């Protein structure tokens, strides 16, 4: 199936229409629409309880919605048989909160897991490629021999990103990748993500609450509210929306600080 595009010709690698997610009587999403276009970094924000992580789980096949469709790389994700769905999802990489690395495996073994399980490589072949991914995210070789508990928070995030990139996916899904990092570590991760996206051209669905990240790397922003996507657009377009939550979020003290930091960086560069 061919992938959808908008009226400007942009290709939508993920297209969500009429999505409904509920847990018992609690409705989290009701008629949610959203697109993720080729090569873009889409930042997804919203207040607590708006279902940002729930939406991500629906997009990567971990939570079947009650209604609506998710077209993923041209396929209707939840119309596929389970095996075909799993095969399609392997064409994406996911970085969960806190990294979700296997604690009993070394970093190198963690990166090699999808290469062995999904690409059918031998352990020696997977290890060779894992060294490449390790270097790609800026980790020193000795980090590959350590266990997750022996790493700093920033190193865990980079190792998890290396695992997400193991199969060279066209799509990345990142759930709060800078949470728990100090400002310097978070900024370094943002720069790494932007560099890799520019080099490899993958698309990124990025759940975040970090205003600095939104300013630094996101091409578009989607705001979740009232069980739907309230507004999407460039950060400037979204920040100009006459909505009380949006105004408080983007123009409060932290929002102004993030905007000033971005302006200063642009002037220096």
mmCIF file of C-alpha atoms in Angstrom:
data_model
loop_
_atom_site.group_PDB
_atom_site.id
_atom_site.type_symbol
_atom_site.label_atom_id
_atom_site.label_comp_id
_atom_site.label_asym_id
_atom_site.label_seq_id
_atom_site.Cartn_x
_atom_site.Cartn_y
_atom_site.Cartn_z
ATOM 1 C CA UNK A 1 0.000 0.000 0.000
ATOM 2 C CA UNK A 2 1.286 3.467 -0.827
ATOM 3 C CA UNK A 3 1.832 5.883 2.014
ATOM 4 C CA UNK A 4 -0.408 8.915 2.470
ATOM 5 C CA UNK A 5 0.648 12.491 1.824
ATOM 6 C CA UNK A 6 -0.806 15.888 2.661
ATOM 7 C CA UNK A 7 -1.731 18.664 0.234
ATOM 8 C CA UNK A 8 1.868 19.893 0.188
ATOM 9 C CA UNK A 9 3.155 16.498 -0.928
ATOM 10 C CA UNK A 10 4.715 15.564 2.417
ATOM 11 C CA UNK A 11 4.677 11.811 2.943
ATOM 12 C CA UNK A 12 3.008 10.620 6.149
ATOM 13 C CA UNK A 13 4.828 7.590 7.546
ATOM 14 C CA UNK A 14 2.323 7.378 10.397
ATOM 15 C CA UNK A 15 -1.283 8.480 9.990
ATOM 16 C CA UNK A 16 -3.752 8.281 12.889
ATOM 17 C CA UNK A 17 -7.472 8.794 12.310
ATOM 18 C CA UNK A 18 -10.340 8.725 14.809
ATOM 19 C CA UNK A 19 -8.270 7.012 17.503
ATOM 20 C CA UNK A 20 -10.112 5.983 20.661
ATOM 21 C CA UNK A 21 -8.285 4.596 23.702
ATOM 22 C CA UNK A 22 -10.082 3.706 26.896
ATOM 23 C CA UNK A 23 -9.444 1.797 30.089
ATOM 24 C CA UNK A 24 -12.766 0.618 31.434
ATOM 25 C CA UNK A 25 -14.974 3.689 31.622
ATOM 26 C CA UNK A 26 -12.023 6.087 31.416
ATOM 27 C CA UNK A 27 -11.658 7.493 27.893
ATOM 28 C CA UNK A 28 -8.110 8.699 27.235
ATOM 29 C CA UNK A 29 -8.403 9.532 23.523
ATOM 30 C CA UNK A 30 -11.612 10.163 21.618
ATOM 31 C CA UNK A 31 -11.393 10.778 17.870
ATOM 32 C CA UNK A 32 -7.695 11.689 17.832
ATOM 33 C CA UNK A 33 -6.067 12.524 14.456
ATOM 34 C CA UNK A 34 -2.322 12.938 13.906
ATOM 35 C CA UNK A 35 0.310 12.614 11.151
ATOM 36 C CA UNK A 36 4.059 12.038 11.314
ATOM 37 C CA UNK A 37 5.851 13.023 8.121
ATOM 38 C CA UNK A 38 9.008 11.654 6.567
ATOM 39 C CA UNK A 39 12.193 13.175 7.975
ATOM 40 C CA UNK A 40 10.575 15.320 10.661
ATOM 41 C CA UNK A 41 10.895 15.416 14.429
ATOM 42 C CA UNK A 42 7.413 15.786 15.909
ATOM 43 C CA UNK A 43 7.250 16.842 19.558
ATOM 44 C CA UNK A 44 4.147 15.678 21.438
ATOM 45 C CA UNK A 45 3.231 17.625 24.569
ATOM 46 C CA UNK A 46 0.278 17.836 26.907
ATOM 47 C CA UNK A 47 -0.703 18.066 30.517
ATOM 48 C CA UNK A 48 -0.486 15.175 32.952
ATOM 49 C CA UNK A 49 -3.026 12.490 32.100
ATOM 50 C CA UNK A 50 -3.555 13.501 28.470
ATOM 51 C CA UNK A 51 -2.271 10.122 27.270
ATOM 52 C CA UNK A 52 1.031 10.950 25.574
ATOM 53 C CA UNK A 53 2.645 7.625 26.441
ATOM 54 C CA UNK A 54 -0.627 5.783 25.789
ATOM 55 C CA UNK A 55 -0.652 7.253 22.283
ATOM 56 C CA UNK A 56 2.925 6.117 21.703
ATOM 57 C CA UNK A 57 2.041 2.597 22.815
ATOM 58 C CA UNK A 58 -0.843 2.517 20.313
ATOM 59 C CA UNK A 59 1.489 3.615 17.527
ATOM 60 C CA UNK A 60 4.045 0.865 18.179
ATOM 61 C CA UNK A 61 1.587 -2.000 18.472
ATOM 62 C CA UNK A 62 1.597 -2.390 22.254
ATOM 63 C CA UNK A 63 -1.955 -1.200 22.870
ATOM 64 C CA UNK A 64 -4.762 -1.920 20.446
ATOM 65 C CA UNK A 65 -7.142 1.056 20.325
ATOM 66 C CA UNK A 66 -10.862 0.660 20.935
ATOM 67 C CA UNK A 67 -11.596 2.395 17.615
ATOM 68 C CA UNK A 68 -9.902 4.302 14.824
ATOM 69 C CA UNK A 69 -7.000 3.445 12.536
ATOM 70 C CA UNK A 70 -3.219 3.660 12.674
ATOM 71 C CA UNK A 71 -1.560 3.538 9.267
ATOM 72 C CA UNK A 72 2.092 2.675 9.778
ATOM 73 C CA UNK A 73 4.438 2.843 6.775
ATOM 74 C CA UNK A 74 1.436 2.466 4.491
ATOM 75 C CA UNK A 75 -0.170 -0.462 6.316
ATOM 76 C CA UNK A 76 -3.271 -0.493 8.512
ATOM 77 C CA UNK A 77 -1.461 -1.645 11.646
ATOM 78 C CA UNK A 78 -4.343 -3.211 13.550
ATOM 79 C CA UNK A 79 -5.875 -4.853 10.493
ATOM 80 C CA UNK A 80 -2.783 -7.061 10.167
ATOM 81 C CA UNK A 81 -2.321 -10.504 11.637
ATOM 82 C CA UNK A 82 -0.233 -10.402 14.812
ATOM 83 C CA UNK A 83 2.873 -11.845 13.139
ATOM 84 C CA UNK A 84 2.676 -9.380 10.253
ATOM 85 C CA UNK A 85 2.121 -6.519 12.699
ATOM 86 C CA UNK A 86 5.187 -7.507 14.698
ATOM 87 C CA UNK A 87 7.242 -7.686 11.499
ATOM 88 C CA UNK A 88 6.101 -4.190 10.517
ATOM 89 C CA UNK A 89 6.794 -2.727 13.960
ATOM 90 C CA UNK A 90 10.374 -4.012 13.680
ATOM 91 C CA UNK A 91 10.877 -1.304 11.083
ATOM 92 C CA UNK A 92 10.801 1.226 13.922
ATOM 93 C CA UNK A 93 12.967 1.849 16.963
ATOM 94 C CA UNK A 94 11.630 2.662 20.419
ATOM 95 C CA UNK A 95 13.331 4.379 23.347
ATOM 96 C CA UNK A 96 11.240 3.962 26.472
ATOM 97 C CA UNK A 97 11.441 6.069 29.605
ATOM 98 C CA UNK A 98 14.529 5.217 31.687
ATOM 99 C CA UNK A 99 15.973 3.303 28.720
ATOM 100 C CA UNK A 100 14.416 -0.095 29.548
ATOM 101 C CA UNK A 101 17.717 -1.886 28.940
ATOM 102 C CA UNK A 102 18.036 -5.517 30.014
ATOM 103 C CA UNK A 103 19.883 -5.337 33.331
ATOM 104 C CA UNK A 104 21.484 -8.778 32.975
ATOM 105 C CA UNK A 105 23.058 -7.964 29.592
ATOM 106 C CA UNK A 106 25.976 -5.726 28.774
ATOM 107 C CA UNK A 107 25.357 -2.636 26.668
ATOM 108 C CA UNK A 108 26.803 -4.406 23.631
ATOM 109 C CA UNK A 109 24.520 -7.406 24.208
ATOM 110 C CA UNK A 110 21.521 -5.084 24.633
ATOM 111 C CA UNK A 111 22.211 -3.451 21.278
ATOM 112 C CA UNK A 112 22.620 -6.858 19.674
ATOM 113 C CA UNK A 113 19.266 -8.245 20.845
ATOM 114 C CA UNK A 114 17.145 -6.901 17.922
ATOM 115 C CA UNK A 115 19.878 -7.860 15.468
ATOM 116 C CA UNK A 116 19.748 -11.488 16.614
ATOM 117 C CA UNK A 117 15.993 -11.769 17.208
ATOM 118 C CA UNK A 118 14.669 -9.784 14.245
ATOM 119 C CA UNK A 119 17.468 -9.640 11.664
ATOM 120 C CA UNK A 120 18.534 -13.262 12.184
ATOM 121 C CA UNK A 121 22.216 -12.433 12.621
ATOM 122 C CA UNK A 122 24.611 -14.637 14.505
ATOM 123 C CA UNK A 123 25.867 -13.341 17.851
ATOM 124 C CA UNK A 124 29.271 -12.524 16.375
ATOM 125 C CA UNK A 125 27.686 -10.624 13.481
ATOM 126 C CA UNK A 126 25.403 -8.766 15.880
ATOM 127 C CA UNK A 127 28.338 -7.842 18.077
ATOM 128 C CA UNK A 128 30.230 -6.384 15.123
ATOM 129 C CA UNK A 129 27.279 -4.172 14.181
ATOM 130 C CA UNK A 130 26.650 -3.278 17.834
ATOM 131 C CA UNK A 131 30.130 -1.737 18.045
ATOM 132 C CA UNK A 132 29.202 0.514 15.118
ATOM 133 C CA UNK A 133 25.938 1.626 16.761
ATOM 134 C CA UNK A 134 27.794 2.258 20.013
ATOM 135 C CA UNK A 135 30.177 4.636 18.263
ATOM 136 C CA UNK A 136 27.285 6.244 16.378
ATOM 137 C CA UNK A 137 25.728 7.513 19.623
ATOM 138 C CA UNK A 138 29.038 8.759 20.987
ATOM 139 C CA UNK A 139 29.775 6.082 23.582
ATOM 140 C CA UNK A 140 33.332 4.926 24.190
ATOM 141 C CA UNK A 141 34.158 1.250 23.466
ATOM 142 C CA UNK A 142 34.548 0.401 27.152
ATOM 143 C CA UNK A 143 30.905 1.377 27.720
ATOM 144 C CA UNK A 144 29.852 -1.565 25.570
ATOM 145 C CA UNK A 145 31.263 -4.001 28.112
ATOM 146 C CA UNK A 146 29.430 -2.490 31.065
ATOM 147 C CA UNK A 147 26.051 -3.370 32.492
ATOM 148 C CA UNK A 148 23.258 -0.759 32.622
ATOM 149 C CA UNK A 149 23.628 -0.316 36.394
ATOM 150 C CA UNK A 150 27.237 0.785 35.825
ATOM 151 C CA UNK A 151 26.260 3.646 33.499
ATOM 152 C CA UNK A 152 25.304 7.256 34.145
ATOM 153 C CA UNK A 153 21.812 8.427 33.183
ATOM 154 C CA UNK A 154 23.067 10.052 30.012
ATOM 155 C CA UNK A 155 24.973 6.926 28.979
ATOM 156 C CA UNK A 156 21.871 4.788 29.538
ATOM 157 C CA UNK A 157 19.875 7.042 27.198
ATOM 158 C CA UNK A 158 22.577 6.847 24.528
ATOM 159 C CA UNK A 159 22.807 3.068 24.867
ATOM 160 C CA UNK A 160 19.021 2.783 24.551
ATOM 161 C CA UNK A 161 19.147 5.012 21.473
ATOM 162 C CA UNK A 162 21.829 2.762 19.959
ATOM 163 C CA UNK A 163 19.543 -0.243 20.494
ATOM 164 C CA UNK A 164 16.622 1.646 18.929
ATOM 165 C CA UNK A 165 18.802 2.342 15.883
ATOM 166 C CA UNK A 166 20.089 -1.224 15.607
ATOM 167 C CA UNK A 167 17.921 -2.166 12.609
ATOM 168 C CA UNK A 168 18.353 1.187 10.794
ATOM 169 C CA UNK A 169 14.647 2.038 11.137
ATOM 170 C CA UNK A 170 12.926 4.847 9.209
ATOM 171 C CA UNK A 171 10.916 5.657 12.372
ATOM 172 C CA UNK A 172 11.928 6.385 15.957
ATOM 173 C CA UNK A 173 9.568 6.653 18.922
ATOM 174 C CA UNK A 174 11.081 8.347 21.964
ATOM 175 C CA UNK A 175 9.278 8.603 25.309
ATOM 176 C CA UNK A 176 10.693 11.428 27.449
ATOM 177 C CA UNK A 177 14.295 10.803 26.331
ATOM 178 C CA UNK A 178 15.759 13.701 28.333
ATOM 179 C CA UNK A 179 13.873 13.037 31.577
ATOM 180 C CA UNK A 180 16.190 12.557 34.529
ATOM 181 C CA UNK A 181 19.141 14.171 32.773
ATOM 182 C CA UNK A 182 20.871 17.334 33.919
ATOM 183 C CA UNK A 183 20.585 20.324 31.544
ATOM 184 C CA UNK A 184 24.012 19.692 29.999
ATOM 185 C CA UNK A 185 23.281 16.005 29.402
ATOM 186 C CA UNK A 186 19.835 16.778 27.992
ATOM 187 C CA UNK A 187 21.257 19.368 25.597
ATOM 188 C CA UNK A 188 23.928 16.911 24.444
ATOM 189 C CA UNK A 189 21.262 14.280 23.757
ATOM 190 C CA UNK A 190 19.219 16.819 21.786
ATOM 191 C CA UNK A 191 22.237 17.670 19.617
ATOM 192 C CA UNK A 192 22.949 13.978 19.039
ATOM 193 C CA UNK A 193 19.362 13.307 17.970
ATOM 194 C CA UNK A 194 19.353 16.228 15.563
ATOM 195 C CA UNK A 195 22.706 15.198 14.072
ATOM 196 C CA UNK A 196 21.563 11.605 13.533
ATOM 197 C CA UNK A 197 18.246 12.672 12.028
ATOM 198 C CA UNK A 198 20.009 15.011 9.593
ATOM 199 C CA UNK A 199 22.485 12.257 8.670
ATOM 200 C CA UNK A 200 20.040 9.368 8.241
ATOM 201 C CA UNK A 201 16.715 11.066 7.522
ATOM 202 C CA UNK A 202 14.535 9.059 9.887
ATOM 203 C CA UNK A 203 11.313 10.435 11.373
ATOM 204 C CA UNK A 204 10.892 10.913 15.123
ATOM 205 C CA UNK A 205 7.788 10.818 17.330
ATOM 206 C CA UNK A 206 9.042 12.495 20.490
ATOM 207 C CA UNK A 207 7.000 12.607 23.696
ATOM 208 C CA UNK A 208 8.472 15.287 25.927
ATOM 209 C CA UNK A 209 7.731 17.949 28.495
ATOM 210 C CA UNK A 210 11.131 19.587 27.986
ATOM 211 C CA UNK A 211 10.705 23.052 26.489
ATOM 212 C CA UNK A 212 14.394 23.239 25.631
ATOM 213 C CA UNK A 213 14.051 20.077 23.540
ATOM 214 C CA UNK A 214 11.026 21.481 21.726
ATOM 215 C CA UNK A 215 12.949 24.613 20.805
ATOM 216 C CA UNK A 216 16.160 22.789 19.923
ATOM 217 C CA UNK A 217 15.064 19.884 17.721
ATOM 218 C CA UNK A 218 11.349 19.753 16.856
ATOM 219 C CA UNK A 219 10.100 20.643 13.379
ATOM 220 C CA UNK A 220 6.476 20.515 14.521
ATOM 221 C CA UNK A 221 4.656 20.278 17.824
ATOM 222 C CA UNK A 222 1.363 18.536 18.638
ATOM 223 C CA UNK A 223 -0.550 19.475 21.783
ATOM 224 C CA UNK A 224 -2.786 16.845 23.380
ATOM 225 C CA UNK A 225 -5.784 18.141 25.307
ATOM 226 C CA UNK A 226 -9.437 17.197 25.775
ATOM 227 C CA UNK A 227 -8.702 13.647 24.527
ATOM 228 C CA UNK A 228 -7.567 14.862 21.097
ATOM 229 C CA UNK A 229 -4.810 16.760 19.345
ATOM 230 C CA UNK A 230 -5.830 20.342 20.027
ATOM 231 C CA UNK A 231 -3.297 21.984 17.707
ATOM 232 C CA UNK A 232 -0.304 21.068 15.529
ATOM 233 C CA UNK A 233 2.214 23.226 13.718
ATOM 234 C CA UNK A 234 5.628 24.752 14.063
ATOM 235 C CA UNK A 235 6.538 25.787 17.559
ATOM 236 C CA UNK A 236 5.903 29.417 16.651
ATOM 237 C CA UNK A 237 2.463 28.595 15.246
ATOM 238 C CA UNK A 238 1.493 26.508 18.253
ATOM 239 C CA UNK A 239 2.789 29.076 20.737
ATOM 240 C CA UNK A 240 0.603 31.720 19.071
ATOM 241 C CA UNK A 241 -2.570 29.667 19.608
ATOM 242 C CA UNK A 242 -5.054 31.609 21.785
ATOM 243 C CA UNK A 243 -5.573 28.766 24.232
ATOM 244 C CA UNK A 244 -5.048 29.224 27.945
ATOM 245 C CA UNK A 245 -3.088 25.985 28.498
ATOM 246 C CA UNK A 246 -0.907 26.574 25.436
ATOM 247 C CA UNK A 247 -0.211 30.146 26.489
ATOM 248 C CA UNK A 248 0.689 29.133 30.034
ATOM 249 C CA UNK A 249 2.919 26.324 28.788
ATOM 250 C CA UNK A 250 4.838 28.173 26.103
ATOM 251 C CA UNK A 251 4.837 31.686 27.530
ATOM 252 C CA UNK A 252 5.271 31.030 31.234
ATOM 253 C CA UNK A 253 8.654 31.642 32.913
ATOM 254 C CA UNK A 254 10.185 28.336 31.746
ATOM 255 C CA UNK A 255 8.882 28.822 28.218
ATOM 256 C CA UNK A 256 10.408 32.298 27.986
ATOM 257 C CA UNK A 257 13.728 30.989 29.302
ATOM 258 C CA UNK A 258 13.819 28.199 26.714
ATOM 259 C CA UNK A 259 12.982 30.618 23.910
ATOM 260 C CA UNK A 260 15.691 33.054 24.990
ATOM 261 C CA UNK A 261 18.251 30.233 25.165
ATOM 262 C CA UNK A 262 17.367 29.163 21.620
ATOM 263 C CA UNK A 263 17.646 32.717 20.336
ATOM 264 C CA UNK A 264 21.058 33.083 21.973
ATOM 265 C CA UNK A 265 22.253 29.817 20.412
ATOM 266 C CA UNK A 266 21.047 30.903 16.960
ATOM 267 C CA UNK A 267 22.857 34.236 17.287
ATOM 268 C CA UNK A 268 26.123 32.547 18.311
ATOM 269 C CA UNK A 269 25.922 30.000 15.471
#
